[in-house]
mmCIF file of C-alpha atoms and ligand atoms in Angstrom:
data_model
loop_
_atom_site.group_PDB
_atom_site.id
_atom_site.type_symbol
_atom_site.label_atom_id
_atom_site.label_comp_id
_atom_site.label_asym_id
_atom_site.label_seq_id
_atom_site.Cartn_x
_atom_site.Cartn_y
_atom_site.Cartn_z
ATOM 1 C CA UNK A 17 -4.894 3.532 20.723
ATOM 2 C CA UNK A 18 -5.556 5.555 18.092
ATOM 3 C CA UNK A 19 -5.245 6.360 14.211
ATOM 4 C CA UNK A 20 -3.824 9.561 13.869
ATOM 5 C CA UNK A 21 -2.673 9.339 10.105
ATOM 6 C CA UNK A 22 -3.217 7.362 6.879
ATOM 7 C CA UNK A 23 -0.974 8.250 3.901
ATOM 8 C CA UNK A 24 -0.822 6.240 0.465
ATOM 9 C CA UNK A 25 1.786 5.304 -1.638
ATOM 10 C CA UNK A 26 1.911 4.579 -5.760
ATOM 11 C CA UNK A 27 3.944 1.886 -6.984
ATOM 12 C CA UNK A 28 5.327 0.124 -9.960
ATOM 13 C CA UNK A 29 5.622 -3.394 -10.602
ATOM 14 C CA UNK A 30 6.932 -4.123 -13.699
ATOM 15 C CA UNK A 31 7.071 -7.955 -13.965
ATOM 16 C CA UNK A 32 9.925 -10.004 -15.164
ATOM 17 C CA UNK A 33 8.145 -11.882 -18.064
ATOM 18 C CA UNK A 34 7.246 -8.822 -19.330
ATOM 19 C CA UNK A 35 3.555 -9.310 -19.455
ATOM 20 C CA UNK A 36 0.645 -11.199 -17.609
ATOM 21 C CA UNK A 37 -1.933 -12.390 -20.039
ATOM 22 C CA UNK A 38 -5.241 -14.498 -18.973
ATOM 23 C CA UNK A 39 -8.951 -15.115 -20.324
ATOM 24 C CA UNK A 40 -10.625 -13.232 -23.238
ATOM 25 C CA UNK A 41 -7.492 -11.336 -24.225
ATOM 26 C CA UNK A 42 -6.778 -9.468 -21.105
ATOM 27 C CA UNK A 43 -3.673 -8.471 -19.800
ATOM 28 C CA UNK A 44 -1.459 -6.178 -17.447
ATOM 29 C CA UNK A 45 2.500 -5.015 -17.954
ATOM 30 C CA UNK A 46 2.721 -3.160 -15.337
ATOM 31 C CA UNK A 47 0.805 -3.566 -11.827
ATOM 32 C CA UNK A 48 0.062 -0.559 -10.259
ATOM 33 C CA UNK A 49 0.011 -1.122 -6.585
ATOM 34 C CA UNK A 50 -0.871 1.254 -3.306
ATOM 35 C CA UNK A 51 0.961 0.943 -0.349
ATOM 36 C CA UNK A 52 -1.263 2.160 2.572
ATOM 37 C CA UNK A 53 0.696 3.365 6.106
ATOM 38 C CA UNK A 54 -1.626 3.413 9.155
ATOM 39 C CA UNK A 55 0.237 5.908 11.929
ATOM 40 C CA UNK A 56 -0.985 5.714 15.728
ATOM 41 C CA UNK A 57 -0.390 7.721 18.894
ATOM 42 C CA UNK A 58 1.374 4.963 20.392
ATOM 43 C CA UNK A 59 4.313 5.165 17.949
ATOM 44 C CA UNK A 60 3.862 2.167 16.035
ATOM 45 C CA UNK A 61 2.819 2.492 12.530
ATOM 46 C CA UNK A 62 1.524 -0.336 10.443
ATOM 47 C CA UNK A 63 1.253 -1.383 6.416
ATOM 48 C CA UNK A 64 -0.764 -2.841 4.154
ATOM 49 C CA UNK A 65 -0.800 -3.151 -0.055
ATOM 50 C CA UNK A 66 -3.696 -3.236 -2.429
ATOM 51 C CA UNK A 67 -2.906 -4.202 -5.598
ATOM 52 C CA UNK A 68 -5.744 -5.129 -8.513
ATOM 53 C CA UNK A 69 -5.287 -7.478 -11.463
ATOM 54 C CA UNK A 70 -5.890 -4.620 -13.609
ATOM 55 C CA UNK A 71 -9.190 -2.787 -13.682
ATOM 56 C CA UNK A 72 -11.252 -5.817 -15.828
ATOM 57 C CA UNK A 73 -10.610 -8.844 -13.622
ATOM 58 C CA UNK A 74 -12.815 -8.064 -10.044
ATOM 59 C CA UNK A 75 -14.762 -4.871 -9.539
ATOM 60 C CA UNK A 76 -11.599 -3.159 -8.797
ATOM 61 C CA UNK A 77 -9.337 -0.321 -10.225
ATOM 62 C CA UNK A 78 -6.153 1.003 -9.052
ATOM 63 C CA UNK A 79 -6.746 4.502 -8.769
ATOM 64 C CA UNK A 80 -10.057 3.090 -7.003
ATOM 65 C CA UNK A 81 -8.149 2.246 -3.964
ATOM 66 C CA UNK A 82 -6.824 5.534 -3.637
ATOM 67 C CA UNK A 83 -9.647 7.449 -4.306
ATOM 68 C CA UNK A 84 -11.404 5.283 -1.803
ATOM 69 C CA UNK A 85 -8.932 6.141 1.219
ATOM 70 C CA UNK A 86 -9.567 9.881 0.291
ATOM 71 C CA UNK A 87 -13.573 8.977 1.230
ATOM 72 C CA UNK A 88 -13.049 6.997 4.300
ATOM 73 C CA UNK A 89 -9.954 7.765 5.580
ATOM 74 C CA UNK A 90 -10.655 11.420 7.204
ATOM 75 C CA UNK A 91 -13.359 8.892 9.337
ATOM 76 C CA UNK A 92 -10.971 6.581 10.499
ATOM 77 C CA UNK A 93 -8.773 8.758 12.250
ATOM 78 C CA UNK A 94 -9.379 8.574 16.046
ATOM 79 C CA UNK A 95 -10.737 4.920 15.906
ATOM 80 C CA UNK A 96 -8.603 2.087 17.831
ATOM 81 C CA UNK A 97 -6.675 0.134 14.963
ATOM 82 C CA UNK A 98 -6.082 -3.066 16.997
ATOM 83 C CA UNK A 99 -10.284 -3.203 17.658
ATOM 84 C CA UNK A 100 -10.280 -5.000 13.847
ATOM 85 C CA UNK A 101 -14.010 -6.303 13.632
ATOM 86 C CA UNK A 102 -14.940 -3.247 14.918
ATOM 87 C CA UNK A 103 -13.164 -1.208 12.373
ATOM 88 C CA UNK A 104 -14.282 -3.414 9.748
ATOM 89 C CA UNK A 105 -18.136 -2.331 10.894
ATOM 90 C CA UNK A 106 -17.305 0.864 10.677
ATOM 91 C CA UNK A 107 -15.457 0.896 7.196
ATOM 92 C CA UNK A 108 -18.609 -1.158 6.009
ATOM 93 C CA UNK A 109 -20.771 2.008 7.499
ATOM 94 C CA UNK A 110 -18.574 4.635 5.853
ATOM 95 C CA UNK A 111 -18.322 2.951 2.601
ATOM 96 C CA UNK A 112 -21.050 0.245 0.928
ATOM 97 C CA UNK A 113 -18.783 -2.198 -0.998
ATOM 98 C CA UNK A 114 -15.784 -1.684 -2.565
ATOM 99 C CA UNK A 115 -14.012 -4.260 -0.270
ATOM 100 C CA UNK A 116 -10.570 -3.740 -2.019
ATOM 101 C CA UNK A 117 -10.412 -0.176 -0.931
ATOM 102 C CA UNK A 118 -10.292 -1.241 2.879
ATOM 103 C CA UNK A 119 -8.414 -4.477 2.608
ATOM 104 C CA UNK A 120 -4.888 -2.204 3.002
ATOM 105 C CA UNK A 121 -6.211 -0.668 6.029
ATOM 106 C CA UNK A 122 -7.135 -3.657 7.560
ATOM 107 C CA UNK A 123 -3.969 -5.541 6.387
ATOM 108 C CA UNK A 124 -2.241 -2.584 8.088
ATOM 109 C CA UNK A 125 -4.279 -2.494 11.564
ATOM 110 C CA UNK A 126 -3.180 -6.228 11.947
ATOM 111 C CA UNK A 127 0.392 -5.434 11.159
ATOM 112 C CA UNK A 128 0.009 -3.246 14.152
ATOM 113 C CA UNK A 129 -2.181 -5.264 16.274
ATOM 114 C CA UNK A 130 1.155 -7.980 15.683
ATOM 115 C CA UNK A 131 3.055 -5.471 16.698
ATOM 116 C CA UNK A 132 1.621 -3.914 19.668
ATOM 117 C CA UNK A 133 1.341 -8.122 20.455
ATOM 118 C CA UNK A 134 4.463 -8.665 20.006
ATOM 119 C CA UNK A 135 3.399 -11.646 17.620
ATOM 120 C CA UNK A 136 3.802 -12.429 14.409
ATOM 121 C CA UNK A 137 0.243 -12.099 12.390
ATOM 122 C CA UNK A 138 -0.086 -15.831 11.467
ATOM 123 C CA UNK A 139 0.089 -16.509 15.361
ATOM 124 C CA UNK A 140 -3.065 -13.568 15.715
ATOM 125 C CA UNK A 141 -4.819 -15.442 12.614
ATOM 126 C CA UNK A 142 -5.333 -18.737 14.501
ATOM 127 C CA UNK A 143 -1.456 -20.286 14.423
ATOM 128 C CA UNK A 144 1.331 -21.212 12.720
ATOM 129 C CA UNK A 145 0.572 -24.840 10.686
ATOM 130 C CA UNK A 146 3.803 -26.469 9.660
ATOM 131 C CA UNK A 147 6.928 -24.866 8.374
ATOM 132 C CA UNK A 148 6.083 -23.456 5.222
ATOM 133 C CA UNK A 149 2.917 -23.223 2.755
ATOM 134 C CA UNK A 150 2.866 -24.667 -0.729
ATOM 135 C CA UNK A 151 2.816 -22.205 -3.823
ATOM 136 C CA UNK A 152 1.759 -22.471 -6.931
ATOM 137 C CA UNK A 153 2.904 -20.599 -10.663
ATOM 138 C CA UNK A 154 0.536 -18.778 -12.324
ATOM 139 C CA UNK A 155 1.018 -19.211 -16.205
ATOM 140 C CA UNK A 156 0.399 -16.459 -18.059
ATOM 141 C CA UNK A 157 -1.811 -17.357 -21.360
ATOM 142 C CA UNK A 158 0.457 -17.694 -24.481
ATOM 143 C CA UNK A 159 0.423 -20.081 -27.142
ATOM 144 C CA UNK A 160 0.563 -23.515 -26.546
ATOM 145 C CA UNK A 161 3.813 -24.869 -26.794
ATOM 146 C CA UNK A 162 5.315 -22.012 -24.834
ATOM 147 C CA UNK A 163 2.768 -22.464 -21.560
ATOM 148 C CA UNK A 164 4.470 -25.933 -21.846
ATOM 149 C CA UNK A 165 7.670 -24.694 -21.815
ATOM 150 C CA UNK A 166 6.847 -22.143 -19.094
ATOM 151 C CA UNK A 167 5.754 -24.872 -17.223
ATOM 152 C CA UNK A 168 8.567 -27.435 -17.243
ATOM 153 C CA UNK A 169 10.855 -23.970 -16.099
ATOM 154 C CA UNK A 170 8.695 -23.277 -13.329
ATOM 155 C CA UNK A 171 9.141 -26.806 -12.488
ATOM 156 C CA UNK A 172 12.591 -26.727 -12.150
ATOM 157 C CA UNK A 173 12.893 -23.864 -10.292
ATOM 158 C CA UNK A 174 10.554 -25.890 -7.341
ATOM 159 C CA UNK A 175 6.901 -25.414 -8.135
ATOM 160 C CA UNK A 176 5.074 -28.418 -8.111
ATOM 161 C CA UNK A 177 1.324 -26.579 -8.673
ATOM 162 C CA UNK A 178 0.149 -24.817 -11.669
ATOM 163 C CA UNK A 179 -2.290 -22.712 -12.834
ATOM 164 C CA UNK A 180 -2.863 -22.264 -16.376
ATOM 165 C CA UNK A 181 -4.266 -18.983 -17.951
ATOM 166 C CA UNK A 182 -6.882 -20.491 -20.348
ATOM 167 C CA UNK A 183 -10.401 -18.786 -21.218
ATOM 168 C CA UNK A 184 -9.094 -18.447 -24.592
ATOM 169 C CA UNK A 185 -10.147 -20.091 -27.712
ATOM 170 C CA UNK A 186 -11.689 -23.492 -26.523
ATOM 171 C CA UNK A 187 -9.844 -25.523 -28.543
ATOM 172 C CA UNK A 188 -5.897 -24.175 -28.122
ATOM 173 C CA UNK A 189 -7.304 -24.268 -24.511
ATOM 174 C CA UNK A 190 -7.639 -28.207 -25.107
ATOM 175 C CA UNK A 191 -4.561 -28.249 -26.312
ATOM 176 C CA UNK A 192 -2.701 -26.678 -23.194
ATOM 177 C CA UNK A 193 -4.397 -28.431 -20.953
ATOM 178 C CA UNK A 194 -3.050 -31.520 -22.617
ATOM 179 C CA UNK A 195 0.503 -30.138 -23.467
ATOM 180 C CA UNK A 196 0.773 -29.171 -20.158
ATOM 181 C CA UNK A 197 -0.104 -32.108 -18.868
ATOM 182 C CA UNK A 198 2.670 -33.805 -20.318
ATOM 183 C CA UNK A 199 5.020 -32.074 -19.018
ATOM 184 C CA UNK A 200 4.323 -33.082 -15.104
ATOM 185 C CA UNK A 201 5.517 -35.753 -12.825
ATOM 186 C CA UNK A 202 3.116 -37.685 -10.456
ATOM 187 C CA UNK A 203 2.729 -35.302 -7.448
ATOM 188 C CA UNK A 204 2.239 -32.385 -9.198
ATOM 189 C CA UNK A 205 -1.016 -30.623 -9.585
ATOM 190 C CA UNK A 206 -2.298 -28.406 -12.490
ATOM 191 C CA UNK A 207 -5.174 -26.213 -12.756
ATOM 192 C CA UNK A 208 -6.674 -24.789 -15.738
ATOM 193 C CA UNK A 209 -8.456 -20.939 -14.755
ATOM 194 C CA UNK A 210 -10.560 -19.868 -17.294
ATOM 195 C CA UNK A 211 -10.986 -16.700 -15.263
ATOM 196 C CA UNK A 212 -14.724 -16.324 -16.737
ATOM 197 C CA UNK A 213 -13.671 -16.716 -19.966
ATOM 198 C CA UNK A 214 -15.972 -19.595 -21.648
ATOM 199 C CA UNK A 215 -19.128 -19.327 -22.965
ATOM 200 C CA UNK A 216 -21.270 -22.335 -21.070
ATOM 201 C CA UNK A 217 -21.452 -24.467 -24.608
ATOM 202 C CA UNK A 218 -17.165 -24.039 -24.907
ATOM 203 C CA UNK A 219 -17.004 -24.623 -21.066
ATOM 204 C CA UNK A 220 -18.786 -27.727 -21.943
ATOM 205 C CA UNK A 221 -16.271 -28.840 -24.864
ATOM 206 C CA UNK A 222 -13.430 -28.486 -23.153
ATOM 207 C CA UNK A 223 -14.260 -30.274 -19.949
ATOM 208 C CA UNK A 224 -15.415 -33.283 -22.552
ATOM 209 C CA UNK A 225 -12.275 -33.357 -24.259
ATOM 210 C CA UNK A 226 -10.001 -33.461 -20.876
ATOM 211 C CA UNK A 227 -12.079 -35.620 -19.097
ATOM 212 C CA UNK A 228 -9.397 -38.042 -18.859
ATOM 213 C CA UNK A 229 -6.359 -35.859 -17.595
ATOM 214 C CA UNK A 230 -5.788 -35.040 -13.718
ATOM 215 C CA UNK A 231 -6.773 -31.350 -14.116
ATOM 216 C CA UNK A 232 -8.802 -29.086 -11.703
ATOM 217 C CA UNK A 233 -11.405 -26.782 -13.772
ATOM 218 C CA UNK A 234 -11.147 -23.451 -11.980
ATOM 219 C CA UNK A 235 -14.129 -20.587 -12.659
ATOM 220 C CA UNK A 236 -15.061 -21.723 -16.245
ATOM 221 C CA UNK A 237 -17.481 -19.141 -17.118
ATOM 222 C CA UNK A 238 -18.984 -15.666 -15.955
ATOM 223 C CA UNK A 239 -21.790 -16.357 -13.928
ATOM 224 C CA UNK A 240 -22.092 -18.630 -10.811
ATOM 225 C CA UNK A 241 -25.535 -20.194 -12.224
ATOM 226 C CA UNK A 242 -23.268 -21.161 -15.291
ATOM 227 C CA UNK A 243 -20.307 -22.268 -13.227
ATOM 228 C CA UNK A 244 -23.060 -24.416 -11.632
ATOM 229 C CA UNK A 245 -24.271 -25.748 -15.122
ATOM 230 C CA UNK A 246 -20.557 -27.128 -16.304
ATOM 231 C CA UNK A 247 -19.948 -28.335 -12.353
ATOM 232 C CA UNK A 248 -22.978 -30.882 -13.201
ATOM 233 C CA UNK A 249 -21.464 -31.883 -16.418
ATOM 234 C CA UNK A 250 -18.074 -33.067 -15.345
ATOM 235 C CA UNK A 251 -16.612 -35.326 -12.521
ATOM 236 C CA UNK A 252 -13.287 -33.564 -12.490
ATOM 237 C CA UNK A 253 -12.439 -31.501 -9.479
ATOM 238 C CA UNK A 254 -13.963 -27.685 -9.583
ATOM 239 C CA UNK A 255 -12.540 -24.120 -7.992
ATOM 240 C CA UNK A 256 -15.271 -21.399 -7.580
ATOM 241 C CA UNK A 257 -12.938 -18.041 -7.445
ATOM 242 C CA UNK A 258 -14.632 -14.896 -8.933
ATOM 243 C CA UNK A 259 -17.741 -15.538 -8.004
ATOM 244 C CA UNK A 260 -17.241 -16.146 -4.453
ATOM 245 C CA UNK A 261 -16.761 -12.657 -3.057
ATOM 246 C CA UNK A 262 -19.012 -13.307 0.509
ATOM 247 C CA UNK A 263 -19.923 -15.433 3.401
ATOM 248 C CA UNK A 264 -23.191 -15.634 1.660
ATOM 249 C CA UNK A 265 -21.411 -17.221 -1.370
ATOM 250 C CA UNK A 266 -19.353 -19.513 0.482
ATOM 251 C CA UNK A 267 -22.599 -21.002 2.305
ATOM 252 C CA UNK A 268 -25.080 -21.057 -1.336
ATOM 253 C CA UNK A 269 -21.777 -22.374 -2.657
ATOM 254 C CA UNK A 270 -21.185 -25.569 -0.041
ATOM 255 C CA UNK A 271 -24.726 -26.399 0.231
ATOM 256 C CA UNK A 272 -25.226 -26.822 -3.646
ATOM 257 C CA UNK A 273 -22.161 -28.803 -3.528
ATOM 258 C CA UNK A 274 -21.081 -26.086 -6.381
ATOM 259 C CA UNK A 275 -16.728 -26.318 -5.383
ATOM 260 C CA UNK A 276 -14.140 -28.712 -4.444
ATOM 261 C CA UNK A 277 -11.734 -26.009 -3.737
ATOM 262 C CA UNK A 278 -12.367 -21.960 -3.143
ATOM 263 C CA UNK A 279 -9.999 -19.177 -3.976
ATOM 264 C CA UNK A 280 -10.109 -16.525 -0.901
ATOM 265 C CA UNK A 281 -8.440 -13.202 -1.969
ATOM 266 C CA UNK A 282 -8.062 -10.898 1.084
ATOM 267 C CA UNK A 283 -9.044 -7.786 -0.950
ATOM 268 C CA UNK A 284 -11.998 -9.758 -2.583
ATOM 269 C CA UNK A 285 -13.295 -10.081 0.639
ATOM 270 C CA UNK A 286 -11.989 -6.660 1.912
ATOM 271 C CA UNK A 287 -9.325 -7.753 4.151
ATOM 272 C CA UNK A 288 -7.345 -10.249 6.470
ATOM 273 C CA UNK A 289 -10.083 -9.810 8.872
ATOM 274 C CA UNK A 290 -12.636 -10.852 6.573
ATOM 275 C CA UNK A 291 -10.749 -13.171 4.741
ATOM 276 C CA UNK A 292 -9.999 -15.075 8.200
ATOM 277 C CA UNK A 293 -13.859 -15.051 8.803
ATOM 278 C CA UNK A 294 -14.125 -16.992 4.993
ATOM 279 C CA UNK A 295 -11.001 -19.278 5.736
ATOM 280 C CA UNK A 296 -12.242 -20.314 9.006
ATOM 281 C CA UNK A 297 -15.812 -20.842 7.136
ATOM 282 C CA UNK A 298 -14.463 -22.792 4.812
ATOM 283 C CA UNK A 299 -12.283 -24.651 7.340
ATOM 284 C CA UNK A 300 -14.936 -25.546 9.245
ATOM 285 C CA UNK A 301 -16.672 -26.842 5.843
ATOM 286 C CA UNK A 302 -14.464 -29.075 4.836
ATOM 287 C CA UNK A 303 -13.783 -26.925 1.693
ATOM 288 C CA UNK A 304 -10.080 -27.036 0.428
ATOM 289 C CA UNK A 305 -8.855 -23.192 -0.358
ATOM 290 C CA UNK A 306 -6.430 -21.063 -2.380
ATOM 291 C CA UNK A 307 -5.278 -18.204 0.315
ATOM 292 C CA UNK A 308 -3.955 -15.216 -1.695
ATOM 293 C CA UNK A 309 -4.963 -12.023 -3.443
ATOM 294 C CA UNK A 310 -5.845 -10.284 -7.006
ATOM 295 C CA UNK A 311 -1.849 -9.363 -7.038
ATOM 296 C CA UNK A 312 0.508 -7.430 -5.037
ATOM 297 C CA UNK A 313 4.346 -6.781 -4.020
ATOM 298 C CA UNK A 314 6.105 -7.396 -0.945
ATOM 299 C CA UNK A 315 3.379 -6.794 1.571
ATOM 300 C CA UNK A 316 0.702 -8.419 0.116
ATOM 301 C CA UNK A 317 2.827 -11.441 -0.038
ATOM 302 C CA UNK A 318 3.218 -11.194 3.083
ATOM 303 C CA UNK A 319 0.007 -10.333 4.301
ATOM 304 C CA UNK A 320 -0.948 -14.099 2.065
ATOM 305 C CA UNK A 321 1.822 -16.320 3.815
ATOM 306 C CA UNK A 322 0.557 -14.764 7.853
ATOM 307 C CA UNK A 323 -3.256 -16.042 6.060
ATOM 308 C CA UNK A 324 -1.951 -19.247 4.061
ATOM 309 C CA UNK A 325 0.160 -20.532 7.524
ATOM 310 C CA UNK A 326 -2.293 -20.447 9.844
ATOM 311 C CA UNK A 327 -4.826 -22.121 7.625
ATOM 312 C CA UNK A 328 -5.066 -26.203 8.582
ATOM 313 C CA UNK A 329 -2.525 -27.509 6.353
ATOM 314 C CA UNK A 330 -4.820 -30.088 4.515
ATOM 315 C CA UNK A 331 -7.125 -27.637 3.896
ATOM 316 C CA UNK A 332 -4.594 -24.886 2.415
ATOM 317 C CA UNK A 333 -4.958 -26.346 -1.159
ATOM 318 C CA UNK A 334 -1.863 -23.587 -2.539
ATOM 319 C CA UNK A 335 -1.135 -20.491 -1.814
ATOM 320 C CA UNK A 336 1.299 -17.498 -3.959
ATOM 321 C CA UNK A 337 4.347 -15.890 -3.805
ATOM 322 C CA UNK A 338 3.684 -12.451 -6.079
ATOM 323 C CA UNK A 339 6.929 -10.991 -5.015
ATOM 324 C CA UNK A 340 8.257 -13.425 -6.940
ATOM 325 C CA UNK A 341 6.656 -12.148 -10.161
ATOM 326 C CA UNK A 342 7.804 -8.734 -10.222
ATOM 327 C CA UNK A 343 11.317 -6.816 -10.530
ATOM 328 C CA UNK A 344 10.958 -4.154 -7.519
ATOM 329 C CA UNK A 345 11.206 -5.218 -3.976
ATOM 330 C CA UNK A 346 9.179 -2.660 -2.056
ATOM 331 C CA UNK A 347 9.617 -4.131 1.220
ATOM 332 C CA UNK A 348 12.639 -5.958 3.297
ATOM 333 C CA UNK A 349 11.670 -9.076 5.306
ATOM 334 C CA UNK A 350 9.180 -10.267 3.220
ATOM 335 C CA UNK A 351 8.956 -14.816 2.528
ATOM 336 C CA UNK A 352 11.301 -15.585 -0.424
ATOM 337 C CA UNK A 353 10.422 -18.531 -1.868
ATOM 338 C CA UNK A 354 12.346 -21.917 -1.687
ATOM 339 C CA UNK A 355 11.787 -24.879 -3.280
ATOM 340 C CA UNK A 356 7.823 -23.740 -4.366
ATOM 341 C CA UNK A 357 7.333 -23.061 -1.179
ATOM 342 C CA UNK A 358 7.080 -19.986 1.480
ATOM 343 C CA UNK A 359 6.780 -19.095 5.138
ATOM 344 C CA UNK A 360 5.176 -15.971 7.193
ATOM 345 C CA UNK A 361 7.586 -13.976 8.872
ATOM 346 C CA UNK A 362 8.464 -14.768 12.680
ATOM 347 C CA UNK A 363 8.939 -11.123 13.594
ATOM 348 C CA UNK A 364 5.974 -8.953 15.483
ATOM 349 C CA UNK A 365 3.425 -8.200 12.880
ATOM 350 C CA UNK A 366 3.535 -8.849 9.168
ATOM 351 C CA UNK A 367 7.592 -8.679 9.556
ATOM 352 C CA UNK A 368 8.107 -6.413 6.696
ATOM 353 C CA UNK A 369 10.246 -2.683 6.246
ATOM 354 C CA UNK A 370 8.725 -0.943 3.067
ATOM 355 C CA UNK A 371 11.814 0.430 1.383
ATOM 356 C CA UNK A 372 10.531 4.194 1.507
ATOM 357 C CA UNK A 373 13.323 5.265 -1.471
ATOM 358 C CA UNK A 374 11.421 2.951 -3.488
ATOM 359 C CA UNK A 375 8.047 3.883 -2.039
ATOM 360 C CA UNK A 376 8.736 7.953 -2.762
ATOM 361 C CA UNK A 377 6.419 10.738 -1.329
ATOM 362 C CA UNK A 378 2.828 9.855 -0.519
ATOM 363 C CA UNK A 379 -0.259 10.191 -3.315
ATOM 364 C CA UNK A 380 -2.857 10.199 -0.076
ATOM 365 C CA UNK A 381 -2.340 12.029 3.010
ATOM 366 C CA UNK A 382 -4.853 12.200 5.625
ATOM 367 C CA UNK A 383 -4.776 13.244 9.067
HETATM 368 MG MG1 LIG B 17 -8.510 -17.967 -9.990
#
């Protein structure tokens, strides 16, 4: 079986809330997503999606996905899409770094593998745990009271896990964490994600001020070493995200006991193949995980659901339904949230069909 063509489609994903804001005044109004289509000589086509959180979150940007595909795509023609470890090594040989560029192709090839095998990607990633997976809701950074109201509103929709976007002014962030903790109920979980936004002295103030709150602290500072310094000064459970982008970093952070939970984003690692490797390592080490991506629409959400539901339930801290944040549906068959949870499709592959009328004409075409 051979790859015969690669196409990419650009799609805008506006937000129901109008704007998504996080640390240091960063925000996105309309997400720029890329849908990747991989065609084969067997007549089976696979789809993937890559959507950076704007250009200022990870070392990734939307136009870079398309530029990177132009760079490596022509050299992938003729490769077997079902030999995913080999394909991953080939992509790493062709382009050093830039994992997010490779993620969409890798996801599309898992879709192809599932369709050829007649099995959902979830089964191929290790097996399906439970009926569904638990979701968190990201609470965009807003004035204190507005964030508490938004948590209450999303709680009423069924979410029980909330990720507060902090990493702004430390005094405001302390107030945010306290205000939100008051609208939660027993069993709910609260994460304060600073997205690298605090300096060490600010992070130290925040963790001291909220030490009696039942809250997880996520990625307080920019560097791994700064986060470790804060980790050593707090007894609160600790999540790492932006700094953990490779197997090497997982091993290092595990050896340092630097995290209780790690955030595995598919495109941060370079696709499902590498995210699975990271997931399996964390499962073996007993480290709980949030399974998600940087952002995305229906196809990303489907890929997340397959990886999340093939993760042992006790090790899955939480997952994400990005397709419920946007106003545009780009594929049929994607998971739909019910009571704060979602399930991976039972259909072969990712179980999605792109809405070609929404995707329009391809912006990248490689044959
Ligand atoms: Mg995070």
